[in-house]
Amino acid sequence: MLATLLQRPRTFAEIQQIAGNDAQARLTALARLYLLAGPRSDARVALQAERTLLTRLTPDVPLRWPDGLRPPQHGCVGTGTCCSASFLGPIHPAEAAQMTTLAFGRQRRIAPGEARFEIAQFRGKEVRGMARDAAGQCVAQGDDRLCEIHLAHGPQAKPLTCRQFPLRLHLSPDGVHVSLLLACDGYDRAREAAVPWPERDAEIRALLADGAVALAVHLPVMLAAGLPIRWTDWQALRAQFLAAEPVTSDPSLWLGRVLELAETAVQQRQVALAEGPDIAWSTDLRRLRTGLRAPAQLWPESVRVQAEAVLRAAAATHTHPRDRQRLQQLADGLAALASLLPLTDQAQQHLHDVVTNDLQVQVILGELDAGLGNLTRRLVLAHGVAAALAQQAGKAAIDGRDTTQALHVVYRSEAELTWLGTLHGAAGQVAHASPVP
């Protein structure tokens, strides 16, 4: 980012405004990097070689299953809510061409002129997805929520994105890491209906052969902005994260331990790469640990109230019913953080799955401290949304159905969670933040 900023003359004040409080440390580190001086330049040479280590997608590529004492699992139970998601894509051009020729509609037929696809903007590009009707359901769903394409033409006729859900695949030097998008509203039943992960080997290899999305992890792994580590060092740190898992499900305790280990790793790497007393990095990990112990403190009350109002306003104007409901439930979840209900054992396991699942790969897609921040917000918001659902139903405790629906909400709300991640100071931030998408 700094290299881009410096393509035209800027004052230090301008750079600091854009790059934040770490501007001086990053500028000094960048200068030494380009001058090939100090330990940072030595690390650069060693880390550049890692970019060639990514495993190739071959028929015998190693598959790395979810880790942990009780890793999350999934077996489809046919609820159909994943077919009423915020966006049902991407649909590749060849798939779109094929589906325009398919006749289907045992229960529901597409009306003359009704669109089969909708377009969304993703990273500045137009992406095609399955269209949704006025009720927010995929146009290929029947009255029973089952897929008419699947029923009429078999599972292979469905778009690849539908066949892959809820699997997430990430390519690393060790192979393809398999994890889940915990956005299934039948997760309380789907977890129990699953077969052991190794038995899904052939299924996942077939998806990869058909072109399933396998995102490459970011190399080198970054502990924080400007603090890279080797892949082998990351694996050792991740082993510490896994070893810290409590014997009984306790997501806040486990994630708190992970944040503490990550903070120590950041401090040690700062020492290893420091070129002088003016080099220092700041992270948010300690504040996140406080937020885990007292979720209402993750955002000041004034910020939570204003953010809740923004979410409700966005819900009132959204086009699709499912998205309106999702934004409304996020707002309810923020409000519920002040008075959380206790969790049943199944609900506790569901939230524990969030930590197990997302430690798998999410924290190496960008910077570790940022990934852990996103994971912390997701866990806290899932607890809040589940508490709001339980309170609305008059329950004394949060059960598995509540956490299942809460996971569906938070995993479909990446943009909103990112936005909420910028709101941790004064209430005025909410008014000046980018609008919720």
mmCIF file with all atom_site columns, C-alpha atoms in Angstrom, residues 316-421:
data_model
loop_
_atom_site.group_PDB
_atom_site.id
_atom_site.type_symbol
_atom_site.label_atom_id
_atom_site.label_alt_id
_atom_site.label_comp_id
_atom_site.label_asym_id
_atom_site.label_entity_id
_atom_site.label_seq_id
_atom_site.pdbx_PDB_ins_code
_atom_site.Cartn_x
_atom_site.Cartn_y
_atom_site.Cartn_z
_atom_site.occupancy
_atom_site.B_iso_or_equiv
_atom_site.pdbx_formal_charge
_atom_site.auth_seq_id
_atom_site.auth_comp_id
_atom_site.auth_asym_id
_atom_site.auth_atom_id
_atom_site.pdbx_PDB_model_num
ATOM 1   C CA . ALA A 1 316 ? -36.000 -1.039  5.810  1.00 0.00 ? 316 ALA A CA 1
ATOM 2   C CA . THR A 1 317 ? -34.819 -0.110  2.322  1.00 0.00 ? 317 THR A CA 1
ATOM 3   C CA . HIS A 1 318 ? -33.383 -3.432  1.091  1.00 0.00 ? 318 HIS A CA 1
ATOM 4   C CA . THR A 1 319 ? -34.921 -5.095  -1.958 1.00 0.00 ? 319 THR A CA 1
ATOM 5   C CA . HIS A 1 320 ? -34.921 -8.750  -0.922 1.00 0.00 ? 320 HIS A CA 1
ATOM 6   C CA . PRO A 1 321 ? -36.878 -10.048 2.102  1.00 0.00 ? 321 PRO A CA 1
ATOM 7   C CA . ARG A 1 322 ? -34.084 -12.407 3.178  1.00 0.00 ? 322 ARG A CA 1
ATOM 8   C CA . ASP A 1 323 ? -31.576 -9.540  3.249  1.00 0.00 ? 323 ASP A CA 1
ATOM 9   C CA . ARG A 1 324 ? -34.017 -7.295  5.112  1.00 0.00 ? 324 ARG A CA 1
ATOM 10  C CA . GLN A 1 325 ? -34.454 -10.019 7.732  1.00 0.00 ? 325 GLN A CA 1
ATOM 11  C CA . ARG A 1 326 ? -30.696 -10.630 7.958  1.00 0.00 ? 326 ARG A CA 1
ATOM 12  C CA . LEU A 1 327 ? -29.874 -6.950  8.569  1.00 0.00 ? 327 LEU A CA 1
ATOM 13  C CA . GLN A 1 328 ? -32.689 -6.662  11.102 1.00 0.00 ? 328 GLN A CA 1
ATOM 14  C CA . GLN A 1 329 ? -31.354 -9.700  12.969 1.00 0.00 ? 329 GLN A CA 1
ATOM 15  C CA . LEU A 1 330 ? -27.835 -8.232  12.979 1.00 0.00 ? 330 LEU A CA 1
ATOM 16  C CA . ALA A 1 331 ? -29.244 -5.096  14.576 1.00 0.00 ? 331 ALA A CA 1
ATOM 17  C CA . ASP A 1 332 ? -31.108 -7.234  17.141 1.00 0.00 ? 332 ASP A CA 1
ATOM 18  C CA . GLY A 1 333 ? -27.844 -9.053  17.862 1.00 0.00 ? 333 GLY A CA 1
ATOM 19  C CA . LEU A 1 334 ? -26.003 -5.811  18.596 1.00 0.00 ? 334 LEU A CA 1
ATOM 20  C CA . ALA A 1 335 ? -28.763 -4.766  20.981 1.00 0.00 ? 335 ALA A CA 1
ATOM 21  C CA . ALA A 1 336 ? -28.686 -8.158  22.751 1.00 0.00 ? 336 ALA A CA 1
ATOM 22  C CA . LEU A 1 337 ? -24.976 -7.937  23.611 1.00 0.00 ? 337 LEU A CA 1
ATOM 23  C CA . ALA A 1 338 ? -25.865 -6.036  26.772 1.00 0.00 ? 338 ALA A CA 1
ATOM 24  C CA . SER A 1 339 ? -27.894 -8.975  28.150 1.00 0.00 ? 339 SER A CA 1
ATOM 25  C CA . LEU A 1 340 ? -26.724 -12.299 26.725 1.00 0.00 ? 340 LEU A CA 1
ATOM 26  C CA . LEU A 1 341 ? -28.497 -15.523 27.665 1.00 0.00 ? 341 LEU A CA 1
ATOM 27  C CA . PRO A 1 342 ? -26.697 -18.746 28.670 1.00 0.00 ? 342 PRO A CA 1
ATOM 28  C CA . LEU A 1 343 ? -25.952 -21.390 26.030 1.00 0.00 ? 343 LEU A CA 1
ATOM 29  C CA . THR A 1 344 ? -27.088 -25.011 25.954 1.00 0.00 ? 344 THR A CA 1
ATOM 30  C CA . ASP A 1 345 ? -24.424 -27.632 25.233 1.00 0.00 ? 345 ASP A CA 1
ATOM 31  C CA . GLN A 1 346 ? -25.377 -27.857 21.544 1.00 0.00 ? 346 GLN A CA 1
ATOM 32  C CA . ALA A 1 347 ? -25.366 -24.076 21.146 1.00 0.00 ? 347 ALA A CA 1
ATOM 33  C CA . GLN A 1 348 ? -21.967 -23.889 22.876 1.00 0.00 ? 348 GLN A CA 1
ATOM 34  C CA . GLN A 1 349 ? -20.635 -26.503 20.438 1.00 0.00 ? 349 GLN A CA 1
ATOM 35  C CA . HIS A 1 350 ? -21.924 -24.509 17.461 1.00 0.00 ? 350 HIS A CA 1
ATOM 36  C CA . LEU A 1 351 ? -20.066 -21.383 18.554 1.00 0.00 ? 351 LEU A CA 1
ATOM 37  C CA . HIS A 1 352 ? -16.995 -23.480 19.323 1.00 0.00 ? 352 HIS A CA 1
ATOM 38  C CA . ASP A 1 353 ? -17.217 -24.680 15.699 1.00 0.00 ? 353 ASP A CA 1
ATOM 39  C CA . VAL A 1 354 ? -16.830 -21.072 14.555 1.00 0.00 ? 354 VAL A CA 1
ATOM 40  C CA . VAL A 1 355 ? -13.379 -20.927 16.145 1.00 0.00 ? 355 VAL A CA 1
ATOM 41  C CA . THR A 1 356 ? -12.352 -24.415 14.960 1.00 0.00 ? 356 THR A CA 1
ATOM 42  C CA . ASN A 1 357 ? -13.532 -23.758 11.417 1.00 0.00 ? 357 ASN A CA 1
ATOM 43  C CA . ASP A 1 358 ? -12.125 -20.275 10.918 1.00 0.00 ? 358 ASP A CA 1
ATOM 44  C CA . LEU A 1 359 ? -8.737  -20.890 12.481 1.00 0.00 ? 359 LEU A CA 1
ATOM 45  C CA . GLN A 1 360 ? -8.331  -23.446 9.694  1.00 0.00 ? 360 GLN A CA 1
ATOM 46  C CA . VAL A 1 361 ? -7.639  -20.934 6.945  1.00 0.00 ? 361 VAL A CA 1
ATOM 47  C CA . GLN A 1 362 ? -9.207  -17.527 7.432  1.00 0.00 ? 362 GLN A CA 1
ATOM 48  C CA . VAL A 1 363 ? -6.322  -16.027 9.361  1.00 0.00 ? 363 VAL A CA 1
ATOM 49  C CA . ILE A 1 364 ? -3.851  -16.758 6.541  1.00 0.00 ? 364 ILE A CA 1
ATOM 50  C CA . LEU A 1 365 ? -5.899  -15.126 3.798  1.00 0.00 ? 365 LEU A CA 1
ATOM 51  C CA . GLY A 1 366 ? -4.662  -11.708 4.882  1.00 0.00 ? 366 GLY A CA 1
ATOM 52  C CA . GLU A 1 367 ? -3.005  -10.524 8.087  1.00 0.00 ? 367 GLU A CA 1
ATOM 53  C CA . LEU A 1 368 ? -3.305  -12.692 11.206 1.00 0.00 ? 368 LEU A CA 1
ATOM 54  C CA . ASP A 1 369 ? -4.355  -9.873  13.535 1.00 0.00 ? 369 ASP A CA 1
ATOM 55  C CA . ALA A 1 370 ? -7.036  -8.707  11.078 1.00 0.00 ? 370 ALA A CA 1
ATOM 56  C CA . GLY A 1 371 ? -8.291  -12.268 10.584 1.00 0.00 ? 371 GLY A CA 1
ATOM 57  C CA . LEU A 1 372 ? -8.547  -12.829 14.323 1.00 0.00 ? 372 LEU A CA 1
ATOM 58  C CA . GLY A 1 373 ? -10.434 -9.548  14.633 1.00 0.00 ? 373 GLY A CA 1
ATOM 59  C CA . ASN A 1 374 ? -12.946 -10.702 12.053 1.00 0.00 ? 374 ASN A CA 1
ATOM 60  C CA . LEU A 1 375 ? -13.265 -14.064 13.803 1.00 0.00 ? 375 LEU A CA 1
ATOM 61  C CA . THR A 1 376 ? -13.845 -12.366 17.171 1.00 0.00 ? 376 THR A CA 1
ATOM 62  C CA . ARG A 1 377 ? -16.566 -10.120 15.760 1.00 0.00 ? 377 ARG A CA 1
ATOM 63  C CA . ARG A 1 378 ? -18.230 -13.078 14.046 1.00 0.00 ? 378 ARG A CA 1
ATOM 64  C CA . LEU A 1 379 ? -18.260 -15.103 17.282 1.00 0.00 ? 379 LEU A CA 1
ATOM 65  C CA . VAL A 1 380 ? -19.581 -12.224 19.396 1.00 0.00 ? 380 VAL A CA 1
ATOM 66  C CA . LEU A 1 381 ? -22.257 -11.245 16.857 1.00 0.00 ? 381 LEU A CA 1
ATOM 67  C CA . ALA A 1 382 ? -23.367 -14.876 16.458 1.00 0.00 ? 382 ALA A CA 1
ATOM 68  C CA . HIS A 1 383 ? -23.859 -15.053 20.233 1.00 0.00 ? 383 HIS A CA 1
ATOM 69  C CA . GLY A 1 384 ? -25.779 -11.777 20.174 1.00 0.00 ? 384 GLY A CA 1
ATOM 70  C CA . VAL A 1 385 ? -28.048 -12.773 17.263 1.00 0.00 ? 385 VAL A CA 1
ATOM 71  C CA . ALA A 1 386 ? -28.733 -16.155 18.900 1.00 0.00 ? 386 ALA A CA 1
ATOM 72  C CA . ALA A 1 387 ? -29.566 -14.423 22.192 1.00 0.00 ? 387 ALA A CA 1
ATOM 73  C CA . ALA A 1 388 ? -31.992 -12.067 20.424 1.00 0.00 ? 388 ALA A CA 1
ATOM 74  C CA . LEU A 1 389 ? -33.725 -15.005 18.711 1.00 0.00 ? 389 LEU A CA 1
ATOM 75  C CA . ALA A 1 390 ? -34.029 -16.875 22.013 1.00 0.00 ? 390 ALA A CA 1
ATOM 76  C CA . GLN A 1 391 ? -35.378 -13.793 23.810 1.00 0.00 ? 391 GLN A CA 1
ATOM 77  C CA . GLN A 1 392 ? -37.972 -13.225 21.090 1.00 0.00 ? 392 GLN A CA 1
ATOM 78  C CA . ALA A 1 393 ? -39.117 -16.836 21.500 1.00 0.00 ? 393 ALA A CA 1
ATOM 79  C CA . GLY A 1 394 ? -39.367 -16.453 25.278 1.00 0.00 ? 394 GLY A CA 1
ATOM 80  C CA . LYS A 1 395 ? -36.578 -18.941 26.030 1.00 0.00 ? 395 LYS A CA 1
ATOM 81  C CA . ALA A 1 396 ? -34.419 -18.905 29.151 1.00 0.00 ? 396 ALA A CA 1
ATOM 82  C CA . ALA A 1 397 ? -31.351 -20.195 27.274 1.00 0.00 ? 397 ALA A CA 1
ATOM 83  C CA . ILE A 1 398 ? -29.968 -20.259 23.728 1.00 0.00 ? 398 ILE A CA 1
ATOM 84  C CA . ASP A 1 399 ? -30.445 -23.609 22.008 1.00 0.00 ? 399 ASP A CA 1
ATOM 85  C CA . GLY A 1 400 ? -29.046 -25.173 18.843 1.00 0.00 ? 400 GLY A CA 1
ATOM 86  C CA . ARG A 1 401 ? -31.764 -23.791 16.583 1.00 0.00 ? 401 ARG A CA 1
ATOM 87  C CA . ASP A 1 402 ? -30.930 -20.258 17.713 1.00 0.00 ? 402 ASP A CA 1
ATOM 88  C CA . THR A 1 403 ? -27.197 -20.618 17.039 1.00 0.00 ? 403 THR A CA 1
ATOM 89  C CA . THR A 1 404 ? -27.902 -22.348 13.707 1.00 0.00 ? 404 THR A CA 1
ATOM 90  C CA . GLN A 1 405 ? -29.937 -19.360 12.510 1.00 0.00 ? 405 GLN A CA 1
ATOM 91  C CA . ALA A 1 406 ? -27.384 -16.944 13.972 1.00 0.00 ? 406 ALA A CA 1
ATOM 92  C CA . LEU A 1 407 ? -24.570 -18.607 12.010 1.00 0.00 ? 407 LEU A CA 1
ATOM 93  C CA . HIS A 1 408 ? -26.657 -18.313 8.848  1.00 0.00 ? 408 HIS A CA 1
ATOM 94  C CA . VAL A 1 409 ? -26.946 -14.567 9.524  1.00 0.00 ? 409 VAL A CA 1
ATOM 95  C CA . VAL A 1 410 ? -23.321 -13.748 10.405 1.00 0.00 ? 410 VAL A CA 1
ATOM 96  C CA . TYR A 1 411 ? -21.721 -15.859 7.672  1.00 0.00 ? 411 TYR A CA 1
ATOM 97  C CA . ARG A 1 412 ? -23.900 -14.083 5.111  1.00 0.00 ? 412 ARG A CA 1
ATOM 98  C CA . SER A 1 413 ? -22.868 -10.685 6.484  1.00 0.00 ? 413 SER A CA 1
ATOM 99  C CA . GLU A 1 414 ? -19.154 -10.355 5.676  1.00 0.00 ? 414 GLU A CA 1
ATOM 100 C CA . ALA A 1 415 ? -19.524 -6.804  4.369  1.00 0.00 ? 415 ALA A CA 1
ATOM 101 C CA . GLU A 1 416 ? -21.408 -5.684  7.472  1.00 0.00 ? 416 GLU A CA 1
ATOM 102 C CA . LEU A 1 417 ? -18.905 -7.385  9.812  1.00 0.00 ? 417 LEU A CA 1
ATOM 103 C CA . THR A 1 418 ? -16.050 -5.602  8.038  1.00 0.00 ? 418 THR A CA 1
ATOM 104 C CA . TRP A 1 419 ? -17.911 -2.314  8.451  1.00 0.00 ? 419 TRP A CA 1
ATOM 105 C CA . LEU A 1 420 ? -18.501 -3.012  12.151 1.00 0.00 ? 420 LEU A CA 1
ATOM 106 C CA . GLY A 1 421 ? -14.789 -3.718  12.476 1.00 0.00 ? 421 GLY A CA 1
#
